Short mmCIF file of N, CA and C in Angstrom, two decimals:
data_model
loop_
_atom_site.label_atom_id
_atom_site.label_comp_id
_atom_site.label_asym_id
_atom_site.label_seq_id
_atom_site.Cartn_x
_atom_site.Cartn_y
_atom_site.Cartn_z
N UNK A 1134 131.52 104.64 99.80
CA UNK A 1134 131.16 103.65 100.81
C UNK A 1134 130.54 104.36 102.01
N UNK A 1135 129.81 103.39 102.90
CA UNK A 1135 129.08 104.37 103.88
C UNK A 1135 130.23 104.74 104.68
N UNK A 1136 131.29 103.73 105.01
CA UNK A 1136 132.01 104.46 105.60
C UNK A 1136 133.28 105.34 105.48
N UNK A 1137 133.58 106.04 104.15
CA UNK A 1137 134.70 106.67 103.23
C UNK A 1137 134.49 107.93 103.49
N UNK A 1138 134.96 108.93 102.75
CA UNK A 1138 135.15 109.87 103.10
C UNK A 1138 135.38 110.91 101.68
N UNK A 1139 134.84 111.40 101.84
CA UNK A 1139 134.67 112.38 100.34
C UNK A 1139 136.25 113.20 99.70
N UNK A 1140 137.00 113.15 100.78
CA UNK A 1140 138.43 113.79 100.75
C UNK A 1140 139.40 112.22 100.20
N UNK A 1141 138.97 110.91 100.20
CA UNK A 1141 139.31 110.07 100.18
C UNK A 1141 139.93 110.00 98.61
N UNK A 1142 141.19 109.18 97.97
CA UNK A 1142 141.40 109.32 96.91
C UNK A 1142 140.46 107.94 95.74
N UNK A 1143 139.25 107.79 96.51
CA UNK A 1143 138.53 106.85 95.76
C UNK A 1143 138.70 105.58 95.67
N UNK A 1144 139.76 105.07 96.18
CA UNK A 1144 140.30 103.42 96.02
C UNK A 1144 139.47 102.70 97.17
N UNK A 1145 139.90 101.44 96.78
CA UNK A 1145 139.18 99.94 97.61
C UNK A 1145 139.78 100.46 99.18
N UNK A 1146 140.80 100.86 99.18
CA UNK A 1146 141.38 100.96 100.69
C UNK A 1146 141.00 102.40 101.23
N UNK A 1147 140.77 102.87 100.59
CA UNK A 1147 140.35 104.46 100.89
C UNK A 1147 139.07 105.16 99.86
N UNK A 1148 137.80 104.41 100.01
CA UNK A 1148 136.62 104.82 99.08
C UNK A 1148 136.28 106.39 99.44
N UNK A 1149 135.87 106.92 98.55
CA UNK A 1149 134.16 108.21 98.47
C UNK A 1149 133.51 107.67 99.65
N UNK A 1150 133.05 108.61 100.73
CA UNK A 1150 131.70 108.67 100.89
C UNK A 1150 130.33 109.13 99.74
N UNK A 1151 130.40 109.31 99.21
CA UNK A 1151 129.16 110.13 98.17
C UNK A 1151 129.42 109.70 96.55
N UNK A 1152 128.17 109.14 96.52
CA UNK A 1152 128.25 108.98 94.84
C UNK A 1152 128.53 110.21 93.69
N UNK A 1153 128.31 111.46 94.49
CA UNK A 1153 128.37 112.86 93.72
C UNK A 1153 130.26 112.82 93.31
N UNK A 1154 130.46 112.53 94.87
CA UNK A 1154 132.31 112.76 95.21
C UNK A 1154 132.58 111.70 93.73
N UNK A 1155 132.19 110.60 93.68
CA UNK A 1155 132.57 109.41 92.54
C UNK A 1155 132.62 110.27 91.03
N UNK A 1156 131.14 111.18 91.07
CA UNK A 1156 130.49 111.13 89.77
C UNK A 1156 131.33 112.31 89.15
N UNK A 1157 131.61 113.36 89.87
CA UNK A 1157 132.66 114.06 89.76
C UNK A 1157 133.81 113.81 88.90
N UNK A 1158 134.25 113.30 89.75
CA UNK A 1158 135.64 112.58 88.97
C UNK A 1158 135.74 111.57 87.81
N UNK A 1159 134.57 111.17 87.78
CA UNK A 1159 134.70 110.14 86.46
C UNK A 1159 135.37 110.87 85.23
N UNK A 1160 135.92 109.77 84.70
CA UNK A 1160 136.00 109.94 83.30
C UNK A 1160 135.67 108.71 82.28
N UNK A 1161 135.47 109.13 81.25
CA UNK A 1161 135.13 107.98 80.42
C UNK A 1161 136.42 106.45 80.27
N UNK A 1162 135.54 105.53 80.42
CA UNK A 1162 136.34 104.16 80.90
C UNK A 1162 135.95 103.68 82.40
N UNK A 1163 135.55 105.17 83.52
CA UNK A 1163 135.75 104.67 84.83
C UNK A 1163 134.51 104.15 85.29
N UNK A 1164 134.84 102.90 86.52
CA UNK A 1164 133.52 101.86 86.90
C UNK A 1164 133.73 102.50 88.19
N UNK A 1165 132.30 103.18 88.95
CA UNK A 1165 132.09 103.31 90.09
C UNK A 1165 131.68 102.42 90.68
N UNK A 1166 132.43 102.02 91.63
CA UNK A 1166 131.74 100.67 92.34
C UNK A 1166 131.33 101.12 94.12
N UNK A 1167 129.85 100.60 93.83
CA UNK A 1167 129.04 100.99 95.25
C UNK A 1167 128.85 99.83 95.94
N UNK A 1168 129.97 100.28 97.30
CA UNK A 1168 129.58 99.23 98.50
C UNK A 1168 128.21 98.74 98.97
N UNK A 1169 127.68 98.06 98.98
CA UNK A 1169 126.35 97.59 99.68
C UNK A 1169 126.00 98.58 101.01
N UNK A 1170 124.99 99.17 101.40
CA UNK A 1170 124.29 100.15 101.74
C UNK A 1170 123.65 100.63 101.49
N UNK A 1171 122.55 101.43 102.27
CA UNK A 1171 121.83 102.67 102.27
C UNK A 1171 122.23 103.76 101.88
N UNK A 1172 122.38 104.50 100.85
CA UNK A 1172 122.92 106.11 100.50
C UNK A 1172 121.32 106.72 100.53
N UNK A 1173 121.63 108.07 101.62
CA UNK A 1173 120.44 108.92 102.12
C UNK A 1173 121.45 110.02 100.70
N UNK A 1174 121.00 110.07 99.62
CA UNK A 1174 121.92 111.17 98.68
C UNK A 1174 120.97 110.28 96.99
N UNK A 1175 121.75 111.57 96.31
CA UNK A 1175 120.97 111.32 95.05
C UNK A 1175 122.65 111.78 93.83
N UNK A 1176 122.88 111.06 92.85
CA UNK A 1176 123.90 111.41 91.79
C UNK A 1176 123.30 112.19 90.44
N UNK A 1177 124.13 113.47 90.14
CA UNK A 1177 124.14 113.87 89.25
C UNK A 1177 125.39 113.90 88.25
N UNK A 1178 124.51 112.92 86.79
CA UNK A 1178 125.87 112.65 85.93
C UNK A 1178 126.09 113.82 85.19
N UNK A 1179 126.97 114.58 85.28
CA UNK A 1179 127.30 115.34 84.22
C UNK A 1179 128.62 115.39 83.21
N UNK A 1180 129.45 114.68 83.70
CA UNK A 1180 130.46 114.21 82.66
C UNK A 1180 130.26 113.34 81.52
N UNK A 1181 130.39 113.36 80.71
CA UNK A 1181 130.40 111.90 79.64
C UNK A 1181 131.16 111.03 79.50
N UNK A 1182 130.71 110.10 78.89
CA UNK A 1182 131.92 108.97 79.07
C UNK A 1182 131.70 108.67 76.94
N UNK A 1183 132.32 107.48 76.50
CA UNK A 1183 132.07 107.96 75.22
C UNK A 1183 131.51 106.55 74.82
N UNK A 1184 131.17 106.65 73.66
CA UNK A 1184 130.61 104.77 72.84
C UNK A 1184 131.35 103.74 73.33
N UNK A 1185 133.10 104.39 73.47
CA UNK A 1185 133.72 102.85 73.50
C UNK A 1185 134.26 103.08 74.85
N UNK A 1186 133.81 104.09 75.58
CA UNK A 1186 134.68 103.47 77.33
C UNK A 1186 133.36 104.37 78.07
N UNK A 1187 131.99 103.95 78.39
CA UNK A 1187 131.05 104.16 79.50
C UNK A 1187 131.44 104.76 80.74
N UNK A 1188 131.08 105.85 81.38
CA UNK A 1188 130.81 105.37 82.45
C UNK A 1188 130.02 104.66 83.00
N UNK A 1189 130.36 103.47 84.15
CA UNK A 1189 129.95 102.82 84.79
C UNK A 1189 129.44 103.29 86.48
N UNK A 1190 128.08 102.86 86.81
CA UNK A 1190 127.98 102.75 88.06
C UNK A 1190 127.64 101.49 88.33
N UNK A 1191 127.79 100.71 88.86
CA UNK A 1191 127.97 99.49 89.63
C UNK A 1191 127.69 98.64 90.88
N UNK A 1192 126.78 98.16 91.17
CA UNK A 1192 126.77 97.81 92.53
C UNK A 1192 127.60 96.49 92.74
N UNK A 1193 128.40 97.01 93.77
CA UNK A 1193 129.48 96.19 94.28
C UNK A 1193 128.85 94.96 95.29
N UNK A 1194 127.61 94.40 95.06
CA UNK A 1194 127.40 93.16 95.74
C UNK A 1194 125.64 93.87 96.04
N UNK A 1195 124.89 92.77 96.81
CA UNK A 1195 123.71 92.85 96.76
C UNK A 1195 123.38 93.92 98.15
N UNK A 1196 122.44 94.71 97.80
CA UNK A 1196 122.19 95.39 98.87
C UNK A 1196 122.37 97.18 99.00
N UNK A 1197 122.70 97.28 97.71
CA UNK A 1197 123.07 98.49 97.26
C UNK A 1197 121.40 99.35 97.02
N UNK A 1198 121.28 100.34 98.04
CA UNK A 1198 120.00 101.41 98.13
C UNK A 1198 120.60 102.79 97.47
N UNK A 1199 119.82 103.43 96.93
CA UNK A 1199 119.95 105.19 96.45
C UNK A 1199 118.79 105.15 97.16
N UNK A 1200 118.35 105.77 98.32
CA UNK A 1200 117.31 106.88 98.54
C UNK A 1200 117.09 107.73 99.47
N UNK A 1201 116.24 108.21 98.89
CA UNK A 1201 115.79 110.00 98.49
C UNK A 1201 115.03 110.18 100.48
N UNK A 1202 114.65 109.27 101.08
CA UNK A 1202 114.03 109.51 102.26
C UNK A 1202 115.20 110.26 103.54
N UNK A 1203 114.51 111.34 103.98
CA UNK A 1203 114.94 112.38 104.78
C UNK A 1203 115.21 111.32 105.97
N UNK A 1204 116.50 110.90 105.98
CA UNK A 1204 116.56 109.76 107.88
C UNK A 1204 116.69 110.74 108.60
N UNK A 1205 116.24 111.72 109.29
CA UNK A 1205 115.96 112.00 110.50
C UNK A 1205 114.38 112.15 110.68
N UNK A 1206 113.73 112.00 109.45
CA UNK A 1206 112.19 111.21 109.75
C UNK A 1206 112.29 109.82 109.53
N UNK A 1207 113.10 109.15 109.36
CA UNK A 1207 113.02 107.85 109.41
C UNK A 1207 112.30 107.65 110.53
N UNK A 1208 112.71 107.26 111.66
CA UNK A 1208 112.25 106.80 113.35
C UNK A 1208 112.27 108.06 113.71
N UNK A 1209 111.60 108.89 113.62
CA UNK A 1209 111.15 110.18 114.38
C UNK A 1209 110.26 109.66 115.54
N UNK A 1210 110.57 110.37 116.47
CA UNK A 1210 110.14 110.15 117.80
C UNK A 1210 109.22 111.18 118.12
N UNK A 1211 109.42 112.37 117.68
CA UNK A 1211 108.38 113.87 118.58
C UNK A 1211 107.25 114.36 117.73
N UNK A 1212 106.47 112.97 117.37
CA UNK A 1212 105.26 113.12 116.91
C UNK A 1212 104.25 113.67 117.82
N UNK A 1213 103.64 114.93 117.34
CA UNK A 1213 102.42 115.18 118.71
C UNK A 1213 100.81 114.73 117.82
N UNK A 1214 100.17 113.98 118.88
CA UNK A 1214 98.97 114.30 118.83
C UNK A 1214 98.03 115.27 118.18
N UNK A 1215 97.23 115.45 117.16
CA UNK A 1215 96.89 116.36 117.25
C UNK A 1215 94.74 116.27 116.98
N UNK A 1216 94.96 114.65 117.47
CA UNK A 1216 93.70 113.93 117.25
C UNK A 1216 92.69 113.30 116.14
N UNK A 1217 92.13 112.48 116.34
CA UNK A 1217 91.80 111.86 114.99
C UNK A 1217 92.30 111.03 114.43
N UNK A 1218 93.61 110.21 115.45
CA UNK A 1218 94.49 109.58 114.67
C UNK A 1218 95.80 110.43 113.81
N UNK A 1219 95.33 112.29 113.91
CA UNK A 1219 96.65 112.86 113.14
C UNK A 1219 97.56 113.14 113.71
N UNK A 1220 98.65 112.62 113.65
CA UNK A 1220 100.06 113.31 114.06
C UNK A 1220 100.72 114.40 113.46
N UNK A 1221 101.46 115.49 113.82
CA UNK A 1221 102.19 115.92 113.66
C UNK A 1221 103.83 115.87 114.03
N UNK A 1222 104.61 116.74 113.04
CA UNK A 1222 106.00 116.95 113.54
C UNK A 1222 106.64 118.36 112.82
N UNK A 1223 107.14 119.49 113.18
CA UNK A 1223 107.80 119.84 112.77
C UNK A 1223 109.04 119.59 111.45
N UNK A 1224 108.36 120.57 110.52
CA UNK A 1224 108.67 120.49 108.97
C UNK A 1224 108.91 121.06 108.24
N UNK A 1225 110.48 121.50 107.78
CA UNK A 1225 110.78 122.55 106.80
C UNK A 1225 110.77 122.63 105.63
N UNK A 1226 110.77 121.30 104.85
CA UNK A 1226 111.08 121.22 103.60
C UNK A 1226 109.08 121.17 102.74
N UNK A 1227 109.59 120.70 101.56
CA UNK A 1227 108.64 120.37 100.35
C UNK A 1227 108.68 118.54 100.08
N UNK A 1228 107.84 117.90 99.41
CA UNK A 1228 107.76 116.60 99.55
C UNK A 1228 106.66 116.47 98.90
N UNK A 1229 106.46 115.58 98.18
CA UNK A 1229 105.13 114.55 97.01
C UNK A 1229 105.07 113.31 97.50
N UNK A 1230 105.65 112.48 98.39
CA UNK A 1230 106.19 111.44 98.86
C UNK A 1230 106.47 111.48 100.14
N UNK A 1231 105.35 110.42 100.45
CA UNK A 1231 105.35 110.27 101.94
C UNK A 1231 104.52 108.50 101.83
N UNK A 1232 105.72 107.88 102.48
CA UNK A 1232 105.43 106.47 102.44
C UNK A 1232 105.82 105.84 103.96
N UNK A 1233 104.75 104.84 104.58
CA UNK A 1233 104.89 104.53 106.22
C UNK A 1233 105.21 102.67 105.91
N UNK A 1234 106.34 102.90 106.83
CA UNK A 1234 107.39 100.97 106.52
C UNK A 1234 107.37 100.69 104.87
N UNK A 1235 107.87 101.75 104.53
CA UNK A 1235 108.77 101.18 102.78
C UNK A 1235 107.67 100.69 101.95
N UNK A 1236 106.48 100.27 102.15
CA UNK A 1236 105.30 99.87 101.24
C UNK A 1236 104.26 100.87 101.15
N UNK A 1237 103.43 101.04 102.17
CA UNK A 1237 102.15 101.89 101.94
C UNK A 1237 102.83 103.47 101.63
N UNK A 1238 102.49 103.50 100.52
CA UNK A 1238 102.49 105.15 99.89
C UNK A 1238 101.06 105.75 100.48
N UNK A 1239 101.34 107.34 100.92
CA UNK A 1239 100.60 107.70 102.10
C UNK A 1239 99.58 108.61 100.77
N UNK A 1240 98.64 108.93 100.75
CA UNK A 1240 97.55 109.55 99.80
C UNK A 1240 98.19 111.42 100.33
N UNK A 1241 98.25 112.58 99.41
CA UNK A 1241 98.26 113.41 99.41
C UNK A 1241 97.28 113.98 99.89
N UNK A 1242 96.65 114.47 100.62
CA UNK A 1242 95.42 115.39 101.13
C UNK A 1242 95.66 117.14 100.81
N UNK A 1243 94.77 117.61 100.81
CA UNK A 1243 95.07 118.98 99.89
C UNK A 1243 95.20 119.80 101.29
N UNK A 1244 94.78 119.19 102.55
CA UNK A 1244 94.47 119.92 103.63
C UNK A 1244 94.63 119.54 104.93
N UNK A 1245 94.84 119.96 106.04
CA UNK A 1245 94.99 119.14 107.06
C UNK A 1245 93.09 118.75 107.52
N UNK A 1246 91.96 119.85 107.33
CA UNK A 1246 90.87 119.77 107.28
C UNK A 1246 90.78 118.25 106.59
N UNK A 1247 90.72 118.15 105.25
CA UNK A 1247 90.65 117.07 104.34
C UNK A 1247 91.51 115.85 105.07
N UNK A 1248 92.40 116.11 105.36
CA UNK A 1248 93.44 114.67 106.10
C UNK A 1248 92.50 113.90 107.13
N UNK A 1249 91.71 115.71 108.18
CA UNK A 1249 91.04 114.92 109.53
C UNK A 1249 89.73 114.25 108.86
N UNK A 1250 89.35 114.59 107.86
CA UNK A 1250 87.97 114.41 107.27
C UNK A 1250 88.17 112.85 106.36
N UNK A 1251 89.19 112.14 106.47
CA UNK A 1251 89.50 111.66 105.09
C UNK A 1251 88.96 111.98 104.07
N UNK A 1252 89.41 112.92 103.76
CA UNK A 1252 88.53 113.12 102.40
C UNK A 1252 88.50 112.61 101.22
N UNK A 1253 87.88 112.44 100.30
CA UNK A 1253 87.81 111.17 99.14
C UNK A 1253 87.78 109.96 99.08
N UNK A 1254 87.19 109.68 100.35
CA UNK A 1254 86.84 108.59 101.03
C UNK A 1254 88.41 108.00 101.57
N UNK A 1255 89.70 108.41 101.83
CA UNK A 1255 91.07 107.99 101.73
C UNK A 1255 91.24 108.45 103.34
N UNK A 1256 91.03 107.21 104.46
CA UNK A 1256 91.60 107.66 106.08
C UNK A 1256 92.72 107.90 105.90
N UNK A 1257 93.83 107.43 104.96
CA UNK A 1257 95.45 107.49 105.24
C UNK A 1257 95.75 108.70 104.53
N UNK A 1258 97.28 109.35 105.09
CA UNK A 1258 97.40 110.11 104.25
C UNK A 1258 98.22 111.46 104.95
N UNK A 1259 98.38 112.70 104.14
CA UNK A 1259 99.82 112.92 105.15
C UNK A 1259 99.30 114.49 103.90
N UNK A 1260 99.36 115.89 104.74
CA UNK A 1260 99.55 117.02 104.14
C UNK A 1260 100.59 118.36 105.19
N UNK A 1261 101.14 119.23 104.39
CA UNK A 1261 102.06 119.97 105.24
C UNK A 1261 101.34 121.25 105.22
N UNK A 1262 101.02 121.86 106.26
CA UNK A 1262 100.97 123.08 106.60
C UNK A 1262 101.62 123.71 107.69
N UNK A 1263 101.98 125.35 108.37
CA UNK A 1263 102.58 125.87 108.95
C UNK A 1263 103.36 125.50 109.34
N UNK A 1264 104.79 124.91 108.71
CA UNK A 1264 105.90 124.06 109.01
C UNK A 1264 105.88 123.15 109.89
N UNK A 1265 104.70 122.49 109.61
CA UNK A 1265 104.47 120.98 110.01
C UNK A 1265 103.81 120.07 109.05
N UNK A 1266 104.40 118.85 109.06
CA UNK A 1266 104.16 117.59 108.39
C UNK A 1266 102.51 116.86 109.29
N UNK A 1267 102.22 116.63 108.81
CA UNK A 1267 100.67 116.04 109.16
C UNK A 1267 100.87 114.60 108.98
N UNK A 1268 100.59 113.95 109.54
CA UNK A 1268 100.30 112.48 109.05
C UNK A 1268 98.91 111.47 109.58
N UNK A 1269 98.80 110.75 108.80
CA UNK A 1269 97.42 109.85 109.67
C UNK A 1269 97.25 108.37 108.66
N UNK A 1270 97.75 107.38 109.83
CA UNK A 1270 97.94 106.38 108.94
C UNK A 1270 96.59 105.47 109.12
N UNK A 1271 96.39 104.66 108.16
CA UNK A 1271 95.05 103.80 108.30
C UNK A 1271 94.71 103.10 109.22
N UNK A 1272 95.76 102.71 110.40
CA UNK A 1272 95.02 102.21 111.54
C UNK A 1272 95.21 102.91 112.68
N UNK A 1273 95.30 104.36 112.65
CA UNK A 1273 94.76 105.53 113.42
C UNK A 1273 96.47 105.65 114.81
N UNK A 1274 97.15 104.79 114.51
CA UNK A 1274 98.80 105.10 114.94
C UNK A 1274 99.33 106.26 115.06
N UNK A 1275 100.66 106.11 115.86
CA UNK A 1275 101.06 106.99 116.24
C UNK A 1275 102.42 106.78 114.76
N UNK A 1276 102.85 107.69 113.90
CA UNK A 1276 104.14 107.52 113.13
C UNK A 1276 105.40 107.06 113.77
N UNK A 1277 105.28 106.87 115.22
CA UNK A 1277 106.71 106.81 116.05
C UNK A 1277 107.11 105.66 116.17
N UNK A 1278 106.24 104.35 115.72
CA UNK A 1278 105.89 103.37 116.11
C UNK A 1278 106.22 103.03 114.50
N UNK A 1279 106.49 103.50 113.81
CA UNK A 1279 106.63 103.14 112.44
C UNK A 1279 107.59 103.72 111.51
N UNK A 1280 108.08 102.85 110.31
CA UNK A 1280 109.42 103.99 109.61
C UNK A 1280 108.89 104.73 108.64
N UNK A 1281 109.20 105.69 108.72
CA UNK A 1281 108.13 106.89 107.65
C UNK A 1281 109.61 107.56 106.47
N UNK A 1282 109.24 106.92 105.32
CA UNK A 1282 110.11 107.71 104.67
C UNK A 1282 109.08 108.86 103.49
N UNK A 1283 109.89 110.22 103.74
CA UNK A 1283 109.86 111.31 103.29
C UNK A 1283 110.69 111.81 102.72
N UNK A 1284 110.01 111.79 101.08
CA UNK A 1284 111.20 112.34 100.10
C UNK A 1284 111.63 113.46 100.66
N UNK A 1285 112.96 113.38 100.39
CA UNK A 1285 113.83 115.17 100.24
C UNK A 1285 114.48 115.58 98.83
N UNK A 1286 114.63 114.77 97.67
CA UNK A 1286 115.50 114.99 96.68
C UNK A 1286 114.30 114.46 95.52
N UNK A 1287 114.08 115.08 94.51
CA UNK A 1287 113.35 115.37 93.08
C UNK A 1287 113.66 113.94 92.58
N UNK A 1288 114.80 113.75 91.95
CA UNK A 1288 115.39 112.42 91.63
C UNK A 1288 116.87 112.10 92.30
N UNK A 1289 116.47 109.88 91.42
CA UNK A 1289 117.84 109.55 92.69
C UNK A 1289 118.73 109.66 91.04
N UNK A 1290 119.01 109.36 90.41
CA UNK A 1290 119.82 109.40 89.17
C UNK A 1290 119.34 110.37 88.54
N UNK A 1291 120.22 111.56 88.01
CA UNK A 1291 119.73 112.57 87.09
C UNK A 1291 121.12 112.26 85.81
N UNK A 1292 121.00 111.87 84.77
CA UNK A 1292 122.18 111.88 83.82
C UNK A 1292 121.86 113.24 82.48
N UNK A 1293 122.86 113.89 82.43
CA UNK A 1293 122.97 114.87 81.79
C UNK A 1293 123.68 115.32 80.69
N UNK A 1294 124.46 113.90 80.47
CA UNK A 1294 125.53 113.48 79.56
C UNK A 1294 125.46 112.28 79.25
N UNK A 1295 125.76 111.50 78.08
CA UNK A 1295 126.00 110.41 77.66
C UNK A 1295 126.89 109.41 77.64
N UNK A 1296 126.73 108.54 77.64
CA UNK A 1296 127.36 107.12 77.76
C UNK A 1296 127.80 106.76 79.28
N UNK A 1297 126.69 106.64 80.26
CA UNK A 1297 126.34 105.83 81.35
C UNK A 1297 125.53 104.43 81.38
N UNK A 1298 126.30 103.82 82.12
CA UNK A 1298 125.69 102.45 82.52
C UNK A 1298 125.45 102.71 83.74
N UNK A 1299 124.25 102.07 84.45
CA UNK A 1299 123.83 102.08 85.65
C UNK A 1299 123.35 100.10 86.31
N UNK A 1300 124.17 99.74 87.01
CA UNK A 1300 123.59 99.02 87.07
C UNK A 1300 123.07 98.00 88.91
N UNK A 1301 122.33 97.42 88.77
CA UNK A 1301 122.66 96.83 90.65
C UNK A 1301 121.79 97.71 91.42
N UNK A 1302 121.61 98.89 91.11
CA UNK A 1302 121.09 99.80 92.40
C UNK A 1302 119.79 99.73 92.63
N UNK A 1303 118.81 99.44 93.86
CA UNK A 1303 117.69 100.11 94.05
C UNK A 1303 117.48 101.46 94.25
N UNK A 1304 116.85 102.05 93.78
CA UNK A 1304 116.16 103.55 93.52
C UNK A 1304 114.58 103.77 94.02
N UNK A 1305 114.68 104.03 95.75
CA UNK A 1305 113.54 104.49 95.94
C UNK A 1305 113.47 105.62 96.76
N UNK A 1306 111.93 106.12 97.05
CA UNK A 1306 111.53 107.18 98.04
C UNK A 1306 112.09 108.40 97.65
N UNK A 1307 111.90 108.78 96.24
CA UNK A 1307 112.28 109.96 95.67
C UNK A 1307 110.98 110.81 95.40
N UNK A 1308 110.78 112.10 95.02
CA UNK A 1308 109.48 113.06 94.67
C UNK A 1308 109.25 113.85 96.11
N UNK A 1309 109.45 115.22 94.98
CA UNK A 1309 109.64 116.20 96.11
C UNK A 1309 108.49 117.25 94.97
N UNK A 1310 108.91 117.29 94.26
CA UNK A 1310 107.74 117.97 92.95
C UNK A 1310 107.63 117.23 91.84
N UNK A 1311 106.74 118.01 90.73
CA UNK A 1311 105.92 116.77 89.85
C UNK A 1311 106.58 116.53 89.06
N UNK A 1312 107.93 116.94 88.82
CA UNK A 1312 109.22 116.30 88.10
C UNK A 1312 109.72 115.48 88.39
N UNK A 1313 109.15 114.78 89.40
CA UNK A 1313 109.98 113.84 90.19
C UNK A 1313 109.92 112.69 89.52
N UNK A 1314 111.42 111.68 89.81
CA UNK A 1314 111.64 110.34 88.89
C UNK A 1314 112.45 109.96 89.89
N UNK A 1315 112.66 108.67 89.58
CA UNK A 1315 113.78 107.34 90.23
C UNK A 1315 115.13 108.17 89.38
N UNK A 1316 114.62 108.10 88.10
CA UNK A 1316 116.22 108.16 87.11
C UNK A 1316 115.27 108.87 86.12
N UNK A 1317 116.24 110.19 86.01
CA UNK A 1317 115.69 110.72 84.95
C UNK A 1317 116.85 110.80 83.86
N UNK A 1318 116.69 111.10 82.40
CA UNK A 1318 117.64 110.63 81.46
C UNK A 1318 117.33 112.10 80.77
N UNK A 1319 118.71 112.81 80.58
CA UNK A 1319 118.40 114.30 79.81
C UNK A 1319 119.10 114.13 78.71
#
């Protein structure tokens, strides 16, 4: 639950913070049930469960999110200028995925040159160099003014073992490299 606690012994009165903390502990027969929320986190199944007792994941009512977007770029504020409509921000990670208010997926540019140039005829669009994130959205904005989600995690479901049910959850704003998936199945 968003508000549980990973030390928690998993129950209705005392939930997981973290679907990992859940996935952990499963055993075959057990139903993880996910409170309605935002989870900024991604689950890896590696236990099995068997033909006749699944594990279950579950969304416990409507409203249940997995994603992969970095929230401290959510509403980032210390976008600088850097003209042309491009913003910058200070940026450590890797990312394939860069999407501005949950719909427009931002075009990859190979360059910040290419970003100021739109290049391929594409004004929007977002590339990282010298540990900074670039951005430049199609109506020449500032990102601060807008929610920018930026993958941090490859995939939101990775299962690695058999006999999982998944069910209820949205799965977005994942891809960090070209392996990247919502749910990948091994």
């Amino acid at each position: 639950a968003t508000d549980g606690a990973d030390g928690n012994p998993g129950t209705a009165a005392a939930p997981l913070a973290s679907l990992q903390a859940a996935a952990d502990r499963a055993s075959p027969g057990d139903e993880i049930r996910v409170r309605p929320g935002v989870y900024h986190q991604w689950l890896h199944g590696t236990r099995a469960g068997t033909a006749a007792a699944r594990i279950r994941v579950v969304a416990d009512g409507a409203g249940v999110v997995l994603d992969g977007s970095d929230p401290a770029l959510l509403h980032a504020s210390g976008w600088t200028s850097v003209g042309g409509g491009v913003y910058s921000i200070p940026f450590g990670g890797t990312t394939r995925l860069v999407c501005a208010d949950s719909l427009q997926r931002l075009y990859h540019h190979a360059s910040l040159a290419d970003l100021a140039a739109g290049a391929n005829g594409v004004p929007q669009g977002w590339t990282v160099a010298d540990g900074r994130l670039y951005v430049r959205l199609e109506d020449g904005s500032s990102p601060a003014g807008h929610t920018l989600h930026v993958a941090r995690y490859d995939i939101g479901v990775f299962l690695e073992a058999s006999h999982w049910r998944i069910g209820g959850l949205e799965v977005r704003h994942f891809g960090t490299t070209a392996a990247a998936a919502g749910i990948n199945l091994r």
